[in-house]
Short mmCIF file of C-alpha atoms and ligand atoms in Angstrom, two decimals:
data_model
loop_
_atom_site.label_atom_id
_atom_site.label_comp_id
_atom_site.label_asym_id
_atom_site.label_seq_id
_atom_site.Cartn_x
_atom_site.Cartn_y
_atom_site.Cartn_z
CA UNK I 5 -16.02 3.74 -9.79
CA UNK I 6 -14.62 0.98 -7.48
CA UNK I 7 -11.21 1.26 -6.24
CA UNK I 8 -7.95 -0.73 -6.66
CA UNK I 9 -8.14 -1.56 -3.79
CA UNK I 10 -11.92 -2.65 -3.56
CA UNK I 11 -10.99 -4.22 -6.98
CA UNK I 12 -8.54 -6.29 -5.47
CA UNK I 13 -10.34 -7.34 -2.49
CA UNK I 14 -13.16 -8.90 -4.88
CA UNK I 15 -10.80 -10.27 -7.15
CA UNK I 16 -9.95 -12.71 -3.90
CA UNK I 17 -13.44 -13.27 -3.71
CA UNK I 18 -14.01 -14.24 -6.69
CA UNK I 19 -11.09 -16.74 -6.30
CA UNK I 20 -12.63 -17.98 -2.96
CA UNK I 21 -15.22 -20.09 -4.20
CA UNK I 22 -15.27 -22.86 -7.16
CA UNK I 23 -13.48 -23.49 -9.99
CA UNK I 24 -10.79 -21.75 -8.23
CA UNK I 25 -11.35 -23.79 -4.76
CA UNK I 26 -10.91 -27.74 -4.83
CA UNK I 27 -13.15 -28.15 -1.05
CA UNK I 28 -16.86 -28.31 -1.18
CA UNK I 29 -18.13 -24.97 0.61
CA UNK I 30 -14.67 -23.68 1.34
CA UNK I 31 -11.48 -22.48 0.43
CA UNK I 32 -8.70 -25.02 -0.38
CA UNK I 33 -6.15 -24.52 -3.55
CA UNK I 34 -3.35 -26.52 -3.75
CA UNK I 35 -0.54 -26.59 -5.76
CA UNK I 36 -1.05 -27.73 -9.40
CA UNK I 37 -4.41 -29.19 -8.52
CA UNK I 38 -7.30 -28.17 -10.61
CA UNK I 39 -8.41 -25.26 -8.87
CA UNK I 40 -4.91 -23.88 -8.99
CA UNK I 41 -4.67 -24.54 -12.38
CA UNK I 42 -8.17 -22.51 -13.10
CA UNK I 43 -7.00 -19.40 -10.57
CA UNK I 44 -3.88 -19.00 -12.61
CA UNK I 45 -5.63 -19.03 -16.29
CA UNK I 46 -8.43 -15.69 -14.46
CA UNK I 47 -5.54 -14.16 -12.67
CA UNK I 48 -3.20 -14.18 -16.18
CA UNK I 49 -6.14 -12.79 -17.68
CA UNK I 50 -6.28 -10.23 -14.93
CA UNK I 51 -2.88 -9.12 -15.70
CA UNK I 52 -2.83 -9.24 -19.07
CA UNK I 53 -5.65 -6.69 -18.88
CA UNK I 54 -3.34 -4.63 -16.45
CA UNK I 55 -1.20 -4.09 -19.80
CA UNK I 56 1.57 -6.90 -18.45
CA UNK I 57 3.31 -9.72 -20.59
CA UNK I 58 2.24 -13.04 -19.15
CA UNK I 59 3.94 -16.22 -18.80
CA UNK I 60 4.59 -19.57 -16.46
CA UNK I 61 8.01 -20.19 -15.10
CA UNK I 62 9.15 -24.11 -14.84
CA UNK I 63 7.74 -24.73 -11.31
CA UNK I 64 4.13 -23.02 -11.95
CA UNK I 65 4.66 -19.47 -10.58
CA UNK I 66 2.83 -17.06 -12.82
CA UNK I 67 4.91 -14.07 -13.59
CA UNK I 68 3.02 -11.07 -15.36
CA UNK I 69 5.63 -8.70 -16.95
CA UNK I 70 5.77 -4.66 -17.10
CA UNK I 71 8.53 -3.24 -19.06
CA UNK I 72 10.40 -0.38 -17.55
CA UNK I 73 12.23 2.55 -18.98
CA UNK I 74 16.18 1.57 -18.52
CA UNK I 75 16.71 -1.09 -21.36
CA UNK I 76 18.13 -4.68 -18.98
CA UNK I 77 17.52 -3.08 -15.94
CA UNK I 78 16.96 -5.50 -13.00
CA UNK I 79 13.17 -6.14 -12.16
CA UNK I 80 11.51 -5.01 -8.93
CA UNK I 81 9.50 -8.57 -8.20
CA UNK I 82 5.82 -8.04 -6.71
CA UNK I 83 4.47 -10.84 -5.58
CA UNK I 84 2.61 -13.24 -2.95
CA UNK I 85 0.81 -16.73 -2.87
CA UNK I 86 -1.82 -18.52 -4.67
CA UNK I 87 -2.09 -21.26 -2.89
CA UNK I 88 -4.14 -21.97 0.91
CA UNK I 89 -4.08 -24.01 3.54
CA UNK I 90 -7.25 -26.21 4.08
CA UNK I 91 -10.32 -24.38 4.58
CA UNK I 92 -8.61 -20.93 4.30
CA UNK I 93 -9.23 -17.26 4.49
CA UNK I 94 -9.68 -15.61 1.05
CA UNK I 95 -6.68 -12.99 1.54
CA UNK I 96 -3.85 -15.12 2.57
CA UNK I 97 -1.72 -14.55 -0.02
CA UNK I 98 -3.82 -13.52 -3.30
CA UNK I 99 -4.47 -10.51 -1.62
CA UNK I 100 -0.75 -9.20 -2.40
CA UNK I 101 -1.21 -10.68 -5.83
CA UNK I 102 -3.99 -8.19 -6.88
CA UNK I 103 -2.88 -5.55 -4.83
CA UNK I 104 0.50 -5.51 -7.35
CA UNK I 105 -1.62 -6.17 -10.43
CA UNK I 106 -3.76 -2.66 -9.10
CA UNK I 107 -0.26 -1.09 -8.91
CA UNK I 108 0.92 -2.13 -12.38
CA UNK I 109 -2.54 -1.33 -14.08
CA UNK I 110 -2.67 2.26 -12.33
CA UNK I 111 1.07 2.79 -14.15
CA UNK I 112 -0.13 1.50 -17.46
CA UNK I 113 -3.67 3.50 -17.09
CA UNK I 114 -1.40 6.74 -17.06
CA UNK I 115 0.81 5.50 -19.67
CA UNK I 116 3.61 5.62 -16.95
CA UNK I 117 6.95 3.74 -16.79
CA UNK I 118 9.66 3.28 -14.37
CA UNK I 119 13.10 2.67 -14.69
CA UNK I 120 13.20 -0.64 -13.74
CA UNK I 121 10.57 -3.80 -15.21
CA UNK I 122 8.03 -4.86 -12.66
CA UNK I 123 6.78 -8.49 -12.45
CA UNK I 124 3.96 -9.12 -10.36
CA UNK I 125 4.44 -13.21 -9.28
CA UNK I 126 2.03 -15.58 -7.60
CA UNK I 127 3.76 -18.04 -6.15
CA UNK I 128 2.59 -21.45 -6.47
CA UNK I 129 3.15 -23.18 -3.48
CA UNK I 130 4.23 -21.06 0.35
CA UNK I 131 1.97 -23.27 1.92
CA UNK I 132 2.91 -26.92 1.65
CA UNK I 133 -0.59 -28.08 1.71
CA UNK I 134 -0.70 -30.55 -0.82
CA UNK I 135 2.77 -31.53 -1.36
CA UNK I 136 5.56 -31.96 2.40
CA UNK I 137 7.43 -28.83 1.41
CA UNK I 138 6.64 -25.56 1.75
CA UNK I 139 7.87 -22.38 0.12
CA UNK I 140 8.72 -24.46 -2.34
CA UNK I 141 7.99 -22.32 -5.73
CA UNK I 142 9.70 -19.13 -4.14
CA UNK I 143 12.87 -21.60 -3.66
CA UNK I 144 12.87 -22.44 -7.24
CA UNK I 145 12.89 -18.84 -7.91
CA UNK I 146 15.61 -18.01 -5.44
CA UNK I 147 18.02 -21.03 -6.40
CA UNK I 148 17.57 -22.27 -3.25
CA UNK I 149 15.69 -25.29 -3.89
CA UNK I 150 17.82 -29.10 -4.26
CA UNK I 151 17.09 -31.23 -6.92
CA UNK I 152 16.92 -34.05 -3.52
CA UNK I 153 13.32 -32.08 -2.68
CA UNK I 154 11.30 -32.47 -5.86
CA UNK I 155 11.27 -36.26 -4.78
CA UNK I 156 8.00 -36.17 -2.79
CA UNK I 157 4.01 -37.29 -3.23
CA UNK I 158 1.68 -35.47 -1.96
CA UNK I 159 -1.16 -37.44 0.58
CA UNK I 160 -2.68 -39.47 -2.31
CA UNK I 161 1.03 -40.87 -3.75
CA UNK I 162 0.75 -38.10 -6.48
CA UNK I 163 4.69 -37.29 -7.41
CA UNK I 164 5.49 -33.84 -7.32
CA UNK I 165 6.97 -35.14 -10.92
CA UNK I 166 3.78 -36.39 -12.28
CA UNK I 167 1.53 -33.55 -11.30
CA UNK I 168 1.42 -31.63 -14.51
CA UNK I 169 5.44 -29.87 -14.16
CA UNK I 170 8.72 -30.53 -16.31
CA UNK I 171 10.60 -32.01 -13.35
CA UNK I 172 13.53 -32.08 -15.40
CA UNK I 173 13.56 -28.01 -16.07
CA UNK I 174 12.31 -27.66 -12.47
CA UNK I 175 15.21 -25.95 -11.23
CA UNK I 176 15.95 -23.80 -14.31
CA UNK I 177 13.31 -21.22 -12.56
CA UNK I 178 16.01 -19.75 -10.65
CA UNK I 179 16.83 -16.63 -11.25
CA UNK I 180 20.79 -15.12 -12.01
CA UNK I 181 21.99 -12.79 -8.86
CA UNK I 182 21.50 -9.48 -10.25
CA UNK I 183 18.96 -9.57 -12.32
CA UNK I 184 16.29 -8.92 -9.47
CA UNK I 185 16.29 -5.48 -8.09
CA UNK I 186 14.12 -5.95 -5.01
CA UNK I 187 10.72 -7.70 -4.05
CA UNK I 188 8.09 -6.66 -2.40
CA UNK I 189 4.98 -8.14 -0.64
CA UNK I 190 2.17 -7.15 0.50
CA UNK I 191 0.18 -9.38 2.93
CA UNK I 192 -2.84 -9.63 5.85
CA UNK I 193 -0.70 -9.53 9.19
CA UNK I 194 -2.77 -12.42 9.88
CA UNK I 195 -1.98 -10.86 13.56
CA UNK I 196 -4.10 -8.73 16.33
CA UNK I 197 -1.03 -5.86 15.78
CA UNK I 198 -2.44 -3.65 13.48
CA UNK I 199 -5.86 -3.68 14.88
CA UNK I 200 -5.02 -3.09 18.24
CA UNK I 201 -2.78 0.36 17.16
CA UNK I 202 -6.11 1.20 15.01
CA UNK I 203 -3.52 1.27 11.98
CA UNK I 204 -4.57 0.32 8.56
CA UNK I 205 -0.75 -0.67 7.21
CA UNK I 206 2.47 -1.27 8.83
CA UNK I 207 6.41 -2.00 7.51
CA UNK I 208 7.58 -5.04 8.40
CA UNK I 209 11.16 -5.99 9.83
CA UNK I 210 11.72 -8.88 9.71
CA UNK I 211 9.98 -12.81 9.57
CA UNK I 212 10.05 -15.41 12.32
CA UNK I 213 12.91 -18.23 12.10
CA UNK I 214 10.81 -21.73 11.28
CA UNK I 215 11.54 -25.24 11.84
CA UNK I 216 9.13 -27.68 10.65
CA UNK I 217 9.32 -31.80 11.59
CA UNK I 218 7.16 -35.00 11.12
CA UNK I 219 7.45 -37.27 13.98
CA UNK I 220 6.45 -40.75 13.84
CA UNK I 221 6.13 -42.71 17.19
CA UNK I 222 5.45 -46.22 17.19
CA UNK I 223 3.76 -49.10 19.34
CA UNK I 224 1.69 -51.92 19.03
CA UNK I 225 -1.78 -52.09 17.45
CA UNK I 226 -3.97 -54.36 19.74
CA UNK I 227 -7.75 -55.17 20.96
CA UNK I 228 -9.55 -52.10 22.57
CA UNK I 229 -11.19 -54.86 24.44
CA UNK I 230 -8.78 -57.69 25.71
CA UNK I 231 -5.46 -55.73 26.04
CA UNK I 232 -5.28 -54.63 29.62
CA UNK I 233 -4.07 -51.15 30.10
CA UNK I 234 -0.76 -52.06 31.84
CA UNK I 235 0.78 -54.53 28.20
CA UNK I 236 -0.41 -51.17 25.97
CA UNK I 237 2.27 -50.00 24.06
CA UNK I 238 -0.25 -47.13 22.69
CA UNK I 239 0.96 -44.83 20.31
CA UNK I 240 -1.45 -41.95 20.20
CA UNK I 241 -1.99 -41.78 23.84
CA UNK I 242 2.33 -41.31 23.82
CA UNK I 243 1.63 -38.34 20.99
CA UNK I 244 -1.09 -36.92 23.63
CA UNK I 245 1.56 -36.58 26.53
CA UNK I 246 4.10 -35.60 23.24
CA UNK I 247 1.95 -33.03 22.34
CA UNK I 248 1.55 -31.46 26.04
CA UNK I 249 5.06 -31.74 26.63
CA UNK I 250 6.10 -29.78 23.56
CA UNK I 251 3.08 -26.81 24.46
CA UNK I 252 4.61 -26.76 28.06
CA UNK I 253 8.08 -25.99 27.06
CA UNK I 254 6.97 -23.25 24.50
CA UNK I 255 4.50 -21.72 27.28
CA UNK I 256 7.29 -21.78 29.29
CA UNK I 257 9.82 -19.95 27.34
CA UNK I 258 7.87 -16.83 27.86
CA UNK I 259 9.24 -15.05 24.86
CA UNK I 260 8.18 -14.77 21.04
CA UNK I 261 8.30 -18.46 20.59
CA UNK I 262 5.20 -20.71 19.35
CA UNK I 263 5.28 -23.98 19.07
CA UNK I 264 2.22 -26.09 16.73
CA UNK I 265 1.63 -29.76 16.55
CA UNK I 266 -1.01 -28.69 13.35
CA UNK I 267 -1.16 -32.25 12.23
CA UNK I 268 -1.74 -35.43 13.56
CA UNK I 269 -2.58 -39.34 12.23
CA UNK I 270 -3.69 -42.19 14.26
CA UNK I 271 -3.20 -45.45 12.97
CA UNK I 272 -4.82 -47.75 11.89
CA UNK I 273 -7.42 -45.34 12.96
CA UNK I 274 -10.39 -47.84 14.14
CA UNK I 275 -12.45 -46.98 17.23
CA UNK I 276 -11.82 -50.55 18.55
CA UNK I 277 -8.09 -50.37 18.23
CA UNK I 278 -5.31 -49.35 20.02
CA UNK I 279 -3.57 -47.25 17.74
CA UNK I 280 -0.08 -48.60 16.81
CA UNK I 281 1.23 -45.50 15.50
CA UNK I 282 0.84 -41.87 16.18
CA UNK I 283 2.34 -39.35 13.08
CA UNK I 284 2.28 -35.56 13.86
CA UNK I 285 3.64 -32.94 12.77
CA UNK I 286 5.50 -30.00 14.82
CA UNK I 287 6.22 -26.78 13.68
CA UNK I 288 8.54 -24.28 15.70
CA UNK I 289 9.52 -20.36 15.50
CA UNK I 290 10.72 -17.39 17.17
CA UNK I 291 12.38 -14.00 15.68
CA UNK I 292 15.39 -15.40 17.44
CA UNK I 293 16.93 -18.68 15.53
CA UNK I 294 19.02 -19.66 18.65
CA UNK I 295 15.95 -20.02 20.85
CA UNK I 296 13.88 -21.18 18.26
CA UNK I 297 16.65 -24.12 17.77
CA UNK I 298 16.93 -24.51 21.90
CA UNK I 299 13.18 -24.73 22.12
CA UNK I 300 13.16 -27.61 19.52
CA UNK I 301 15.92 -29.13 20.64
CA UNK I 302 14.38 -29.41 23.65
CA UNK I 303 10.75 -30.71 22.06
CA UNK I 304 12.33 -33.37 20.47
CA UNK I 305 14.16 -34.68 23.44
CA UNK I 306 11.11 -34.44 25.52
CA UNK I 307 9.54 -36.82 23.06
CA UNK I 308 12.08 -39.02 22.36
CA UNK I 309 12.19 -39.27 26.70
CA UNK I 310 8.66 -40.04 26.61
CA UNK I 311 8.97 -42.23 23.50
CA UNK I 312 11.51 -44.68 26.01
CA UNK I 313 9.53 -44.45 29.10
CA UNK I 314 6.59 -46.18 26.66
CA UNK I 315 8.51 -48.38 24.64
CA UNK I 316 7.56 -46.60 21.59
CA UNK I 317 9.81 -46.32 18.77
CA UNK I 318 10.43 -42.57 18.09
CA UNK I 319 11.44 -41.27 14.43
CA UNK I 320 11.18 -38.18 13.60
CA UNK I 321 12.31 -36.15 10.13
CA UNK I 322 13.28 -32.55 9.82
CA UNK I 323 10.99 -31.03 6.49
CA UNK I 324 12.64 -27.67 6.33
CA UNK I 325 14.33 -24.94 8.32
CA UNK I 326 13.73 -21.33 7.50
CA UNK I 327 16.37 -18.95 8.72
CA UNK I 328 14.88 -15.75 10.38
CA UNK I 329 15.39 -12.87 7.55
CA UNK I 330 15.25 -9.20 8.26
CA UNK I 331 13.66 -7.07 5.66
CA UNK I 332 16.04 -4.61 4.16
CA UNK I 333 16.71 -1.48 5.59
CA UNK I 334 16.62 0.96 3.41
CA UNK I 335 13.23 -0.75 1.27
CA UNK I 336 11.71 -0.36 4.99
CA UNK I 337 12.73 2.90 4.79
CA UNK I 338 11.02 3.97 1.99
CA UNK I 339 7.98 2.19 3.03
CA UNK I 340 7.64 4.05 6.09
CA UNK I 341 8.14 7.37 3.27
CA UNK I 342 5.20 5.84 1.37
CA UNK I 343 2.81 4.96 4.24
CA UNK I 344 3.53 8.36 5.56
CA UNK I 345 3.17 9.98 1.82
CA UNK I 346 -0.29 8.23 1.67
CA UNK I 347 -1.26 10.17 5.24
CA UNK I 348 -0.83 7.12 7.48
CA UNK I 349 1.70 7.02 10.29
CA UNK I 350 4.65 4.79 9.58
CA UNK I 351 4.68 1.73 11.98
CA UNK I 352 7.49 -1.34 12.39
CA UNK I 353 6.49 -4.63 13.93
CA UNK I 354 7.83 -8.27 12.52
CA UNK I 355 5.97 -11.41 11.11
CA UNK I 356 5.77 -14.25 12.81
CA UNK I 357 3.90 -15.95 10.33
CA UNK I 358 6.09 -17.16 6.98
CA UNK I 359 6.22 -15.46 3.48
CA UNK I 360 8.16 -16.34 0.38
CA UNK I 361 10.04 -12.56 1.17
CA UNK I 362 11.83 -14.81 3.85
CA UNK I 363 12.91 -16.82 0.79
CA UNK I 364 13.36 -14.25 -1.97
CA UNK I 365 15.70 -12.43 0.98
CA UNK I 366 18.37 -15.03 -0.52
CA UNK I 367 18.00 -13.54 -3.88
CA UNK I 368 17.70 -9.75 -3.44
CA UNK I 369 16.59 -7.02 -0.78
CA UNK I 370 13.01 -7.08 0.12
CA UNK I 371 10.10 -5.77 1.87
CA UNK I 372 6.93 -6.14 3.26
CA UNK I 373 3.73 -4.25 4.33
CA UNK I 374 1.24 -5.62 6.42
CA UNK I 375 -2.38 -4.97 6.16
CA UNK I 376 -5.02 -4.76 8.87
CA UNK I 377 -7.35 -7.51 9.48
CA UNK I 378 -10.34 -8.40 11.40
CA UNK I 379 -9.21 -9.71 14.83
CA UNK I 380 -5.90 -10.91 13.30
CA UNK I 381 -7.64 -14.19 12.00
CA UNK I 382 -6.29 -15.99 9.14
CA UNK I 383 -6.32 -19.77 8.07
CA UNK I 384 -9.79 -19.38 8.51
CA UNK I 385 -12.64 -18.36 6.73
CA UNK I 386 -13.79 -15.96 8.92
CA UNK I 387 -10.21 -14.07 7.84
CA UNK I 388 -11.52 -10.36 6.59
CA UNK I 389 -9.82 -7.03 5.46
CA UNK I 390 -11.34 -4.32 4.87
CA UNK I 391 -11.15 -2.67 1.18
CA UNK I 392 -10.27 0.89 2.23
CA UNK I 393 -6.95 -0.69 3.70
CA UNK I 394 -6.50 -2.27 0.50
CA UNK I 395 -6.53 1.09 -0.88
CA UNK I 396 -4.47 3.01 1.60
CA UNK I 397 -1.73 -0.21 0.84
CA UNK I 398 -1.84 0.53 -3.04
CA UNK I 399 -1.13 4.20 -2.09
CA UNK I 400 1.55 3.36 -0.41
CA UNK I 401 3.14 0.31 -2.65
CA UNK I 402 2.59 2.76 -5.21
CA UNK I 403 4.22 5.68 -3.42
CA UNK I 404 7.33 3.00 -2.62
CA UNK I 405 7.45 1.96 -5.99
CA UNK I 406 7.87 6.16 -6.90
CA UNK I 407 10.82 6.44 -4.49
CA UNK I 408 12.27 3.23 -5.83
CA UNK I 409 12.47 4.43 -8.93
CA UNK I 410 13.64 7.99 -7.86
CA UNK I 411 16.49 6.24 -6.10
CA UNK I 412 17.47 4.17 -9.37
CA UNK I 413 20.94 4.22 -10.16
CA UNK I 414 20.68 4.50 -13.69
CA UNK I 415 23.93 4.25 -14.60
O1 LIG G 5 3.00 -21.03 7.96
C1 LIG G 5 3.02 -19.84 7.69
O2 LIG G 5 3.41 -19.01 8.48
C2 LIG G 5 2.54 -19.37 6.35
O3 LIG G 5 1.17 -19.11 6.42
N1 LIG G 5 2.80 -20.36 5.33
MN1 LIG G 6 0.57 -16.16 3.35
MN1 LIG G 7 -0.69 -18.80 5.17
#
C-alpha cells in the first residue's frame, strides 16, 4: 500500500517529465505555457479523485474545494507552486501541492469533515520564469496585485494578456478579508538546515525580505579587432566589475544577507564584438528589510560609480519588493504541537528562499513547514526528498489541521 506521502512524492515525478515539462530532458513549467496547462488538467484530476470540487480562478491558480462542517465558514487555504524555474528540481513547489491533496483525500477516505472548508491551491506563477514578475498568481489572490503589472511580455513578446487569461477579470481573483481562515504551506527547505540537525520537518518563522532589479548598462558596440582597448566603452566587461562589486559588499556584510546577479545578457552577443550593452539582473535579501535595503542601496550605487568611471549609461528598474513576513504565531504553534504529535521534535528556523505564504501573509495568518532535502539543493535537478519525510509532513499537516479545527471558534 504506498503512502501519502510516497504518493505525493511520485505524483511530482510524474509531473517532472513531458507533457507536464516544456524543456527537452528537464524540468521547466512556466506559467500558462503548455506544460502548465497539461499539469493543471492531471493535478485537477488528482483532486477531484481526493473527493474535492475543482475549479480555475481568473489568473490560472487551480483551487480544489473540500466542504467543511460550519455552513460559510472561512476556508483554511493549502497550497504551493506549480510552476519552476529553468531546469528545476521536481519538489519545488508541487511537492506542497500533493502533500495537501494527501491531507484532503485521507479526510474524505474516513468520511471526515472539519469545521472550516479546505482548498488545496497551486499557484500559477511564484517563480517569474516566464513572465518579469514573480509571485504574481498569489498577489491576485491576496489583492495585492495592480492592474499597472499585468502589462508585461514574457522573453518572446508574449503579453501576459494574450497568453490564454481574461485580463480584464484578472484582478477579480482576490479574495474578500475574512473569508480566508489561514494558509498553510508545505515546502523543501531548499536549505542544508534540516539535514544538518538530522530532522525530517521543521516550523518556519518567518521568510527573507526580497528586492529584485534589472539593470541595464550601456556602451558602445565596436570591432573586437580595430578598437584599441583604451576608446572601449565595453558594456559587459563594466557588468563583470558590476557583478564583483555587488558579491563584495554582500560577502562583506557578514550577516544573513545574499546577494544574486542570476541573469545576465550581452548584446549584441557576437564573439567579434564588443558588447554595447550588458542587462542583468540582481536579486537581494536578508530576514532584516533595513539591511537588505542598505545592502542594495549600496549595490546600486557601486554600479552606477562604476557605470561613470566607464562612461556607460546606467539604468536600472526595480521588478518587485517583498517585505520580510513572519509566520503567525500561534499557526507555528500548533505546528510545533503537530510535528511533536507525529513523534518528531519541534524545530524553528526561517526561509530565506521566497513562498507565496510571504504573500498570502497580506490576506490571512499563515504557516509553513519545511521538509528535509538532500544537501539542501533545489533549482536543480539533482533536488531530492525523501518519501518517508513526506509522510512524517502529512502527519503533521494533518495533526495541525486537527488542532485547527479544535481551536475553531464556531460561533
Ligand atoms: O526565489 C525564490 O526564493 C523562490 O524560489 N521563488
Ligand atoms: Mn518554491
Ligand atoms: Mn523556487
Amino acid at each position: 500500500m504506498v503512502t501519502g506521502g510516497e504518493r505525493a512524492v511520485a505524483r511530482c515525478d510524474i509531473l517532472g517529465v513531458a507533457p507536464y515539462s516544456d524543456m527537452e530532458g528537464g524540468l521547466y513549467r512556466g506559467y500558462l505555457a503548455p506544460a502548465h496547462r497539461a499539469a493543471l488538467d492531471r493535478t485537477s484530476h488528482w483532486m477531484t479523485e481526493a473527493g474535492m470540487a475543482v475549479r480555475l480562478d481568473p489568473a490560472a491558480n487551480l483551487i480544489g474545494r473540500y466542504e467543511g462542517g460550519v455552513p460559510g465558514a472561512p476556508a483554511l487555504l493549502i497550497g504551493s507552486h506549480i510552476d519552476s524555474v529553468r531546469d528545476a528540481g521536481r519538489y519545488d513547489g508541487p511537492l506542497g501541492i500533493m502533500l495537501g491533496i494527501e491531507a484532503v483525500d485521507a479526510l474524505h477516505c474516513a468520511g471526515r469533515r472539519l469545521p472550516f472548508p479546505i482548498e488545496v491551491v497551486a499557484f500559477g506563477d511564484e517563480e517569474g520564469s516566464r513572465f518579469p514578475a514573480a509571485m504574481l498568481t498569489s498577489r491576485a489572490m491576496a489583492g495585492t496585485l495592480d492592474a499597472a503589472a499585468l502589462d508585461m511580455a514574457d522573453g518572446e513578446g508574449v503579453a501576459l494578456a494574450d497568453a490564454g487569461v481574461d485580463i480584464a477579470a484578472y484582478l477579480s481573483a482576490a479574495r474578500a478579508p475574512g473569508a480566508t481562515l489561514a494558509y498553510l504551506e508545505a515546502h523543501i527547505e531548499q536549505g542544508p538546515v534540516l539535514e544538518a540537525q538530522g530532522l525530517a520537518v521543521g516550523t518556519v518563522t518567518g521568510i527573507a525580505a526580497q528586492l529584485r532589479y534589472r539593470i541595464s548598462l550601456t556602451g558602445m558596440a565596436g570591432h573586437a579587432g580595430t578598437t584599441s582597448m583604451p576608446l572601449r566603452r565595453d558594456a559587459l566587461a563594466g557588468a563583470a566589475e558590476a557583478m564583483l562589486a555587488i558579491e563584495g559588499i554582500a560577502r562583506e556584510d557578514g550577516s544573513d544577507l545574499v546577494a544574486t546577479v542570476g541573469r545576465i545578457e550581452a548584446l549584441p552577443g557576437a564573439a567579434n564584438v564588443i558588447p554595447g550593452e550588458a542587462r542583468f539582473t540582481l536579486d537581494v535579501r536578508s530576514g532584516d528589510e533595513a539591511r537588505r535595503n542598505r545592502a542594495a542601496k549600496a549595490m546600486l550605487d557601486a554600479v552606477a560609480a562604476i557605470a561613470d568611471r566607464r562612461e556607460l549609461d546606467f539604468a536600472m528598474e526595480r521588478i518587485h519588493d517583498l517585505p520580510a513576513s513572519p509566520c503567525d504565531a500561534a499557526l507555528m504553534n500548533l505546528m510545533d504541537a503537530a510535528i511533536a504529535d507525529a513523534g518528531h521534535p519541534p524545530f524553528r528556523l526561517v526561509s530565506g528562499a521566497g513562498h507565496d505564504a510571504m504573500v498570502m501573509a497580506s490576506l490571512c495568518p499563515t504557516a509553513m513547514l519545511f521538509i528535509r532535502c538532500k544537501l539542501g539543493i533545489s533549482h536543480n535537478p539533482a533536488e531530492h526528498v525523501d518519501p518517508a519525510d513526506a509522510d512524517i509532513a502529512l502527519r503533521a499537516m494533518l495533526g495541525f489541521m486537527e488542532k485547527l479545527g479544535e481551536n475553531f471558534d464556531r460561533a
